[in-house]
Coordinates of C-alpha atoms and ligand atoms in Angstrom, one line a residue:
M12 CA -78.4 -10.8 -171.4
A13 CA -76.3 -8.3 -173.3
N14 CA -73.3 -6.6 -171.8
V15 CA -72.7 -2.8 -172.1
K16 CA -69.3 -1.2 -171.4
L17 CA -69.1 2.4 -170.5
R18 CA -66.5 5.0 -171.5
R19 CA -64.2 6.4 -168.9
I20 CA -66.7 8.8 -167.3
E21 CA -67.3 10.6 -164.1
E22 CA -68.1 7.5 -162.1
R23 CA -69.0 9.3 -158.9
R24 CA -72.5 10.3 -160.2
L25 CA -73.4 6.6 -160.8
K26 CA -71.7 5.3 -157.7
T27 CA -73.8 7.6 -155.5
G28 CA -77.0 6.4 -157.0
H29 CA -77.8 8.4 -160.2
Q30 CA -79.9 6.2 -162.4
W31 CA -79.3 7.5 -165.9
I32 CA -76.6 6.5 -168.4
F33 CA -76.6 8.8 -171.4
S34 CA -76.0 7.4 -174.9
N35 CA -72.6 9.3 -175.2
E36 CA -71.3 7.5 -172.1
I37 CA -71.5 4.1 -173.8
Q38 CA -68.3 2.6 -175.2
E39 CA -69.5 -0.7 -176.5
V40 CA -72.7 -2.8 -176.6
E41 CA -72.0 -6.5 -177.0
G42 CA -74.8 -8.4 -178.7
N43 CA -77.9 -6.7 -180.0
P44 CA -80.1 -6.1 -177.0
E45 CA -83.8 -5.4 -177.7
N46 CA -85.1 -2.1 -176.7
G47 CA -86.4 -2.2 -173.1
S48 CA -84.5 -5.4 -172.2
L49 CA -82.2 -5.8 -169.2
V50 CA -78.5 -5.4 -169.8
N51 CA -75.4 -5.9 -167.6
I52 CA -73.4 -2.7 -167.2
Y53 CA -69.7 -2.5 -166.8
Y54 CA -67.3 0.4 -166.0
S55 CA -64.5 1.1 -168.5
N56 CA -62.1 -0.9 -166.3
G57 CA -64.4 -4.0 -166.6
Q58 CA -65.8 -3.7 -163.1
Y59 CA -69.5 -4.6 -162.8
L60 CA -71.8 -1.6 -162.2
G61 CA -75.2 -3.2 -162.2
T62 CA -78.3 -4.0 -164.3
G63 CA -80.6 -1.6 -166.2
F64 CA -83.1 -1.2 -168.9
Y65 CA -81.6 -0.4 -172.3
N66 CA -83.0 1.9 -175.0
K67 CA -81.0 2.6 -178.1
H68 CA -83.5 5.2 -179.3
S69 CA -83.1 7.5 -176.3
L70 CA -80.6 10.0 -175.0
F71 CA -81.1 8.1 -171.7
A72 CA -79.6 4.9 -173.0
I73 CA -79.8 3.0 -169.8
R74 CA -81.9 3.3 -166.7
I75 CA -80.1 1.6 -163.9
L76 CA -82.3 -0.6 -161.7
D77 CA -79.9 -2.3 -159.4
K78 CA -76.2 -2.7 -158.4
R79 CA -76.8 -6.5 -158.6
P80 CA -78.1 -8.8 -161.2
I81 CA -82.0 -9.1 -161.3
P82 CA -82.8 -12.8 -161.6
D83 CA -86.5 -12.3 -161.7
L84 CA -88.2 -9.1 -162.9
R85 CA -91.6 -9.8 -161.3
T86 CA -90.0 -10.3 -157.8
M87 CA -88.1 -7.0 -158.3
F88 CA -91.4 -5.2 -159.2
V89 CA -93.3 -6.7 -156.3
E90 CA -90.5 -5.8 -153.8
R91 CA -90.3 -2.2 -155.0
I92 CA -94.0 -1.5 -155.4
F93 CA -94.6 -2.8 -151.8
A94 CA -91.6 -0.8 -150.4
A95 CA -93.1 2.3 -152.0
L96 CA -96.5 1.5 -150.7
G97 CA -95.1 0.9 -147.3
L98 CA -93.6 4.3 -147.1
R99 CA -96.9 6.0 -148.1
E100 CA -98.8 3.9 -145.5
K101 CA -96.4 5.0 -142.9
V102 CA -96.5 8.8 -143.7
Y103 CA -100.2 8.9 -144.6
P104 CA -101.8 6.3 -142.3
N105 CA -105.2 7.9 -142.8
R106 CA -105.2 8.2 -146.5
K107 CA -106.0 5.8 -149.4
S108 CA -105.0 8.1 -152.2
Y109 CA -101.5 9.3 -153.0
R110 CA -98.6 9.0 -155.4
M111 CA -97.7 5.4 -154.7
V112 CA -94.7 5.1 -157.0
F113 CA -92.7 8.1 -158.0
S114 CA -90.4 6.8 -160.7
E115 CA -86.6 7.1 -159.9
S116 CA -87.5 8.2 -156.4
D117 CA -88.8 4.7 -155.8
F118 CA -86.1 3.0 -157.8
L119 CA -88.6 2.3 -160.7
P120 CA -87.3 4.7 -163.4
G121 CA -90.0 5.8 -165.8
L122 CA -93.0 4.5 -163.8
I123 CA -95.5 6.7 -161.9
I124 CA -98.4 5.1 -160.1
D125 CA -101.0 7.3 -158.5
K126 CA -103.4 5.5 -156.2
Y127 CA -107.0 6.7 -155.9
N128 CA -108.5 4.3 -153.4
D129 CA -108.6 1.0 -155.5
T130 CA -108.0 2.9 -158.8
Y131 CA -104.4 3.0 -160.0
V132 CA -103.4 5.5 -162.7
L133 CA -100.1 4.9 -164.4
Q134 CA -97.7 7.1 -166.3
V135 CA -95.3 5.0 -168.3
N136 CA -92.3 7.0 -169.5
T137 CA -89.7 4.4 -170.5
V138 CA -89.5 1.5 -172.9
G139 CA -88.3 -0.8 -170.1
M140 CA -91.5 -0.1 -168.1
E141 CA -93.7 -0.3 -171.2
K142 CA -92.4 -3.7 -172.0
N143 CA -93.2 -4.9 -168.5
L144 CA -96.6 -3.4 -168.2
D145 CA -98.3 -6.8 -168.0
I146 CA -96.3 -7.7 -164.9
I147 CA -97.0 -4.4 -163.3
V148 CA -100.8 -4.5 -164.0
D149 CA -100.9 -8.1 -162.8
I150 CA -99.2 -7.1 -159.5
L151 CA -101.7 -4.3 -159.0
H152 CA -104.6 -6.6 -159.7
R153 CA -103.5 -9.8 -157.8
N154 CA -101.3 -8.5 -155.0
L155 CA -103.2 -5.2 -154.3
G156 CA -106.7 -5.9 -155.4
A157 CA -106.9 -3.1 -157.9
E158 CA -110.4 -2.5 -159.3
N159 CA -109.4 -0.1 -162.0
V160 CA -106.0 0.3 -163.8
F161 CA -105.3 2.6 -166.7
T162 CA -102.7 5.0 -168.1
R163 CA -102.7 8.7 -168.4
N164 CA -99.4 9.1 -170.3
S165 CA -97.4 12.2 -170.9
P166 CA -96.8 12.7 -174.6
Y167 CA -93.7 14.8 -173.8
F168 CA -91.8 12.1 -171.9
R169 CA -92.9 9.3 -174.2
Q170 CA -91.7 11.1 -177.3
L171 CA -88.2 11.6 -175.7
E172 CA -88.1 7.8 -175.3
G173 CA -89.4 7.0 -178.8
L174 CA -92.7 5.7 -177.5
E175 CA -96.0 6.2 -179.2
F176 CA -98.5 8.3 -177.3
T177 CA -101.3 6.0 -176.3
D178 CA -103.5 5.4 -173.3
E179 CA -105.1 2.2 -172.3
I180 CA -107.6 0.8 -169.7
F181 CA -106.2 -2.5 -168.5
I182 CA -108.8 -3.3 -165.8
G183 CA -112.2 -1.8 -165.0
N184 CA -113.0 1.7 -166.1
D185 CA -111.8 5.3 -165.8
D186 CA -114.9 6.7 -164.1
V187 CA -114.9 9.5 -161.5
Q188 CA -113.3 8.5 -158.2
K189 CA -114.3 10.1 -154.8
I190 CA -111.1 10.6 -152.8
D191 CA -110.0 12.6 -149.8
D192 CA -106.7 14.0 -148.6
G193 CA -107.5 13.5 -144.9
K194 CA -109.5 16.7 -144.7
V195 CA -111.0 17.8 -148.1
K196 CA -113.0 15.6 -150.4
Y197 CA -112.6 15.6 -154.1
R198 CA -114.3 14.0 -157.1
V199 CA -111.5 13.2 -159.5
N200 CA -112.5 13.2 -163.2
F201 CA -109.9 11.2 -165.2
Q202 CA -111.5 11.7 -168.5
D203 CA -111.0 15.4 -168.8
G204 CA -108.5 16.2 -166.0
Q205 CA -104.8 17.1 -166.2
K206 CA -101.9 14.7 -165.6
T207 CA -103.2 11.6 -163.8
G208 CA -106.2 13.5 -162.5
F209 CA -104.9 15.2 -159.4
Y210 CA -101.8 17.1 -158.3
F211 CA -100.7 15.1 -155.2
D212 CA -97.4 16.9 -154.9
Q213 CA -99.0 19.9 -153.2
C214 CA -101.1 18.0 -150.6
D215 CA -98.9 18.8 -147.6
N216 CA -98.5 22.4 -148.7
R217 CA -102.3 22.8 -149.1
N218 CA -102.7 21.5 -145.6
F219 CA -100.3 24.0 -144.2
T220 CA -101.7 26.9 -146.3
G221 CA -105.3 26.1 -145.1
E222 CA -104.2 26.4 -141.5
L223 CA -103.3 30.1 -142.0
A224 CA -106.5 31.0 -143.8
E225 CA -109.2 31.4 -141.1
G226 CA -111.2 34.6 -141.6
L227 CA -109.1 35.7 -144.6
T228 CA -110.1 36.7 -148.1
V229 CA -108.2 34.4 -150.4
L230 CA -107.3 34.2 -154.1
D231 CA -106.4 30.7 -155.3
A232 CA -104.7 31.5 -158.7
F233 CA -103.9 28.6 -161.0
C234 CA -106.4 26.7 -158.8
N235 CA -106.9 23.6 -161.0
S236 CA -109.3 21.4 -159.2
G237 CA -109.2 23.8 -156.2
G238 CA -106.9 22.0 -153.7
F239 CA -105.4 25.1 -152.0
G240 CA -108.6 27.1 -151.9
L241 CA -110.7 24.2 -150.7
H242 CA -108.3 23.8 -147.7
C243 CA -108.7 27.5 -147.0
A244 CA -112.5 27.0 -147.1
Y245 CA -112.2 24.0 -144.8
N246 CA -110.4 26.2 -142.3
N247 CA -113.1 28.9 -142.4
A248 CA -111.6 31.5 -144.8
E249 CA -114.1 34.4 -145.2
S250 CA -114.0 34.0 -149.0
V251 CA -112.1 32.2 -151.8
D252 CA -111.9 33.3 -155.4
F253 CA -110.8 30.3 -157.6
V254 CA -109.1 31.3 -160.8
D255 CA -107.9 29.1 -163.7
S256 CA -107.8 29.6 -167.4
S257 CA -109.3 26.1 -168.0
V258 CA -113.1 26.0 -168.0
V259 CA -113.0 22.3 -167.2
E260 CA -110.8 22.8 -164.2
I261 CA -112.9 25.6 -162.8
Q262 CA -115.9 23.2 -163.1
H263 CA -113.9 20.6 -161.2
A264 CA -113.1 23.2 -158.5
E265 CA -116.8 24.0 -158.2
V266 CA -117.9 20.4 -158.1
N267 CA -115.3 19.8 -155.4
F268 CA -116.4 22.8 -153.4
N269 CA -120.0 21.6 -153.5
H270 CA -118.9 18.0 -152.7
N271 CA -117.8 19.3 -149.2
V272 CA -119.8 21.4 -146.8
F273 CA -118.2 24.8 -146.3
A274 CA -119.5 28.0 -144.8
C275 CA -117.1 30.2 -146.8
E276 CA -118.1 32.3 -149.8
A277 CA -116.7 31.2 -153.1
N278 CA -116.4 32.5 -156.6
F279 CA -115.3 30.4 -159.6
I280 CA -113.6 32.5 -162.3
V281 CA -112.3 31.4 -165.7
A282 CA -109.5 33.8 -166.4
E283 CA -105.9 34.2 -167.4
V284 CA -104.1 34.9 -164.1
F285 CA -101.8 37.7 -165.3
E286 CA -104.8 39.6 -166.7
Y287 CA -106.9 38.9 -163.7
L288 CA -104.3 40.3 -161.3
K289 CA -103.9 43.4 -163.5
N290 CA -107.7 43.9 -163.5
C291 CA -107.8 43.6 -159.7
A292 CA -105.0 46.2 -159.4
D293 CA -107.0 48.6 -161.7
E294 CA -110.2 48.1 -159.7
G295 CA -108.4 48.4 -156.3
K296 CA -109.4 44.9 -155.3
R297 CA -107.2 43.4 -152.4
Y298 CA -106.8 40.0 -150.8
D299 CA -105.5 38.8 -147.4
M300 CA -103.9 35.8 -149.0
I301 CA -102.9 35.0 -152.6
I302 CA -101.9 31.6 -153.7
I303 CA -99.9 31.2 -156.9
D304 CA -99.2 27.8 -158.3
P305 CA -98.5 28.1 -162.0
P306 CA -97.4 25.4 -164.4
A307 CA -93.6 25.1 -165.0
F308 CA -92.5 28.2 -166.8
A309 CA -89.0 26.7 -167.5
K310 CA -89.7 23.2 -168.9
Q311 CA -86.3 23.3 -170.6
K312 CA -83.0 24.9 -169.8
K313 CA -83.3 27.4 -172.7
N314 CA -86.4 28.9 -171.1
I315 CA -84.8 29.9 -167.9
I316 CA -84.5 33.7 -168.6
P317 CA -88.1 34.3 -169.8
A318 CA -89.3 31.9 -167.0
K319 CA -87.6 34.0 -164.3
Q320 CA -89.1 37.2 -165.8
G321 CA -92.5 35.4 -165.7
Y322 CA -92.2 34.5 -162.1
Q323 CA -91.1 38.0 -161.2
K324 CA -94.0 39.6 -163.0
L325 CA -96.5 37.2 -161.5
N326 CA -95.2 37.6 -157.9
R327 CA -95.0 41.4 -158.2
S328 CA -98.6 41.5 -159.5
A329 CA -99.7 39.4 -156.6
L330 CA -97.7 41.3 -153.9
R331 CA -99.3 44.5 -155.1
L332 CA -102.8 43.2 -154.1
I333 CA -102.0 41.7 -150.7
N334 CA -103.2 43.6 -147.6
N335 CA -100.6 44.6 -145.1
G336 CA -99.9 41.6 -142.9
G337 CA -101.4 39.2 -145.4
Y338 CA -99.8 36.1 -147.1
L339 CA -98.2 35.3 -150.4
I340 CA -98.2 31.5 -151.0
T341 CA -96.0 31.0 -154.0
S342 CA -94.7 27.9 -155.8
S343 CA -92.5 27.0 -158.8
C344 CA -92.4 23.5 -160.3
S345 CA -89.7 24.4 -162.8
F346 CA -86.8 22.0 -162.1
H347 CA -84.4 24.3 -163.9
I348 CA -84.9 27.1 -161.4
T349 CA -83.2 26.5 -158.1
K350 CA -84.4 27.2 -154.7
E351 CA -81.9 30.1 -154.3
E352 CA -82.9 31.5 -157.7
F353 CA -86.6 31.3 -156.8
L354 CA -86.1 33.0 -153.5
D355 CA -84.1 35.8 -155.2
I356 CA -86.9 36.3 -157.7
I357 CA -89.4 36.8 -154.9
K358 CA -86.9 39.0 -152.9
E359 CA -86.5 41.2 -156.0
A360 CA -90.2 41.4 -156.6
A361 CA -90.8 42.5 -153.0
Y362 CA -88.1 45.1 -153.2
K363 CA -89.7 46.5 -156.4
E364 CA -93.1 46.6 -154.7
E365 CA -91.7 48.1 -151.5
K366 CA -92.8 45.2 -149.4
V367 CA -91.0 43.4 -146.6
L368 CA -91.3 39.6 -146.5
Q369 CA -91.2 37.1 -143.7
L370 CA -90.7 33.6 -144.9
I371 CA -92.7 31.3 -142.6
R372 CA -92.3 28.1 -144.5
Y373 CA -90.1 26.8 -147.3
S374 CA -90.7 23.3 -148.5
G375 CA -90.8 21.0 -151.5
A376 CA -93.3 18.4 -152.7
S377 CA -95.3 16.2 -150.4
L378 CA -93.9 13.1 -148.6
D379 CA -95.2 10.8 -151.3
H380 CA -92.6 12.4 -153.6
P381 CA -89.3 11.4 -152.0
I382 CA -86.0 12.8 -153.3
I383 CA -82.9 10.9 -154.3
P384 CA -80.1 13.4 -153.3
S385 CA -77.8 12.2 -156.0
M386 CA -80.5 12.7 -158.6
P387 CA -81.4 16.4 -158.4
E388 CA -83.9 15.7 -161.1
T389 CA -86.2 14.1 -158.5
S390 CA -86.6 17.4 -156.7
Y391 CA -88.5 20.1 -158.6
L392 CA -91.1 21.8 -156.5
K393 CA -90.4 24.9 -154.5
F394 CA -93.0 26.2 -152.1
C395 CA -92.8 29.3 -150.1
A396 CA -95.3 30.8 -147.6
F397 CA -94.5 34.5 -146.8
R398 CA -96.1 37.1 -144.6
V399 CA -96.2 40.4 -146.5
F400 CA -95.7 43.8 -144.8
D401 CA -96.1 47.1 -146.5
L402 CA -93.3 49.5 -145.8
K403 CA -95.6 52.5 -146.4
Q404 CA -98.3 51.5 -144.0
E405 CA -98.8 51.2 -140.2
D406 CA -97.9 47.8 -138.6
P407 CA -100.8 45.4 -138.8
S408 CA -102.3 44.4 -135.4
Ligands
SAH20 N1 -102.8 24.7 -157.6 C1 -103.3 23.5 -158.3 C2 -102.4 23.0 -159.4 C3 -102.0 24.0 -160.5 S1 -101.6 23.3 -162.0 C4 -103.6 22.4 -157.3 O1 -103.3 22.6 -156.1 O2 -104.1 21.4 -157.7 C5 -101.5 24.7 -163.0 C6 -102.9 25.2 -163.4 O3 -102.7 26.5 -164.1 C7 -103.7 24.4 -164.4 O4 -104.9 24.0 -163.9 C8 -103.8 25.2 -165.7 O5 -105.1 25.1 -166.3 C9 -103.7 26.6 -165.1 N2 -103.1 27.6 -166.0 C10 -102.0 27.6 -166.8 N3 -101.7 28.8 -167.3 C11 -102.6 29.6 -166.9 C12 -102.8 31.0 -167.0 N4 -102.0 31.8 -167.7 N5 -103.8 31.6 -166.3 C13 -104.7 30.9 -165.5 N6 -104.5 29.6 -165.3 C14 -103.5 28.9 -166.0

């Protein structure tokens, strides 16, 4: 195994559990390690740091796996996959579908495994993981009884790592899976869905949102396969309007709605949300609850300013349409925008719209997306549930 010596760097980051070593932090590579192979890592003073996967083609030159040597990779994978599964079984004892492995958060940098009953959908974002896919698939098959295993890779992350963009079915097929989140049932279509097929990160927040929705008129904007609105319907909302710009996702939302038995009225609308909100304002349409869950506006640092403007405009447009005493349920999945910045954006939007807000819940992603405090990159989702009061109107009863 090759040895890699680091420059004199800020060691605190690595000593507290950050898992990335950048290419400019490397002093010397002894030998010629293959991409994706294990290397021994040493601090500049010669002290042993640990073991990681090496990639000379990436800015992320090493992904640290352990503070100790790793004598057997298969054993390491078995232990970590089962530790990750154990956590999910503990926090979601009644569910069979969740994010089972969340990359760095489960000490498997670059590997995401979403479990849909006995179907396992992988996102492989590092060369080290790609090189060990046979072992990973074999563990899912032999140790967990997987019936279907395939990838739904992200071109963006693979390109950063110098990996080709391909997808593969290793076992079984990628047919529709019927899952549930404990309350709502979904038919997940992997062939034309987004990401691995379902956004598990909002599961706990959908549950909370649904519990507020009885008797309300709801807009689920950026609904994707309908998770938020379906929870509102489950909790007897009066009506839910599902809006997404993707025809395919609106079809998924409708399929999911019909797959459950709800008494609530529902409309499935293909529209661009900014335009939809503007049209509602022009027509005088109002809602008791508006849910906003857009894609990341700031995927990169350089987009922060326009992203903030986008969030502000979106939330202002939503606030304008919310009945006095109603709810604004708003999220941002932009890692580059902090919790404080996001709250400030909403505060400013409320000021401009002459509304007073009452924050009733702030949270992040669901429990199957644990956070490593020394790796802020593992925490990205910001979720806020506000009650909205109109300064110009009577107090709601
Ligand atoms: N709320 C969803 C996840 C939202 S993902 C859930 O709980 O599962 C973001 C969604 O926004 C995607 O489905 C995407 O198709 C949609 N989208 C992106 N830009 C949009 C726009 N400008 N107008 C409407 N929908 C948009």
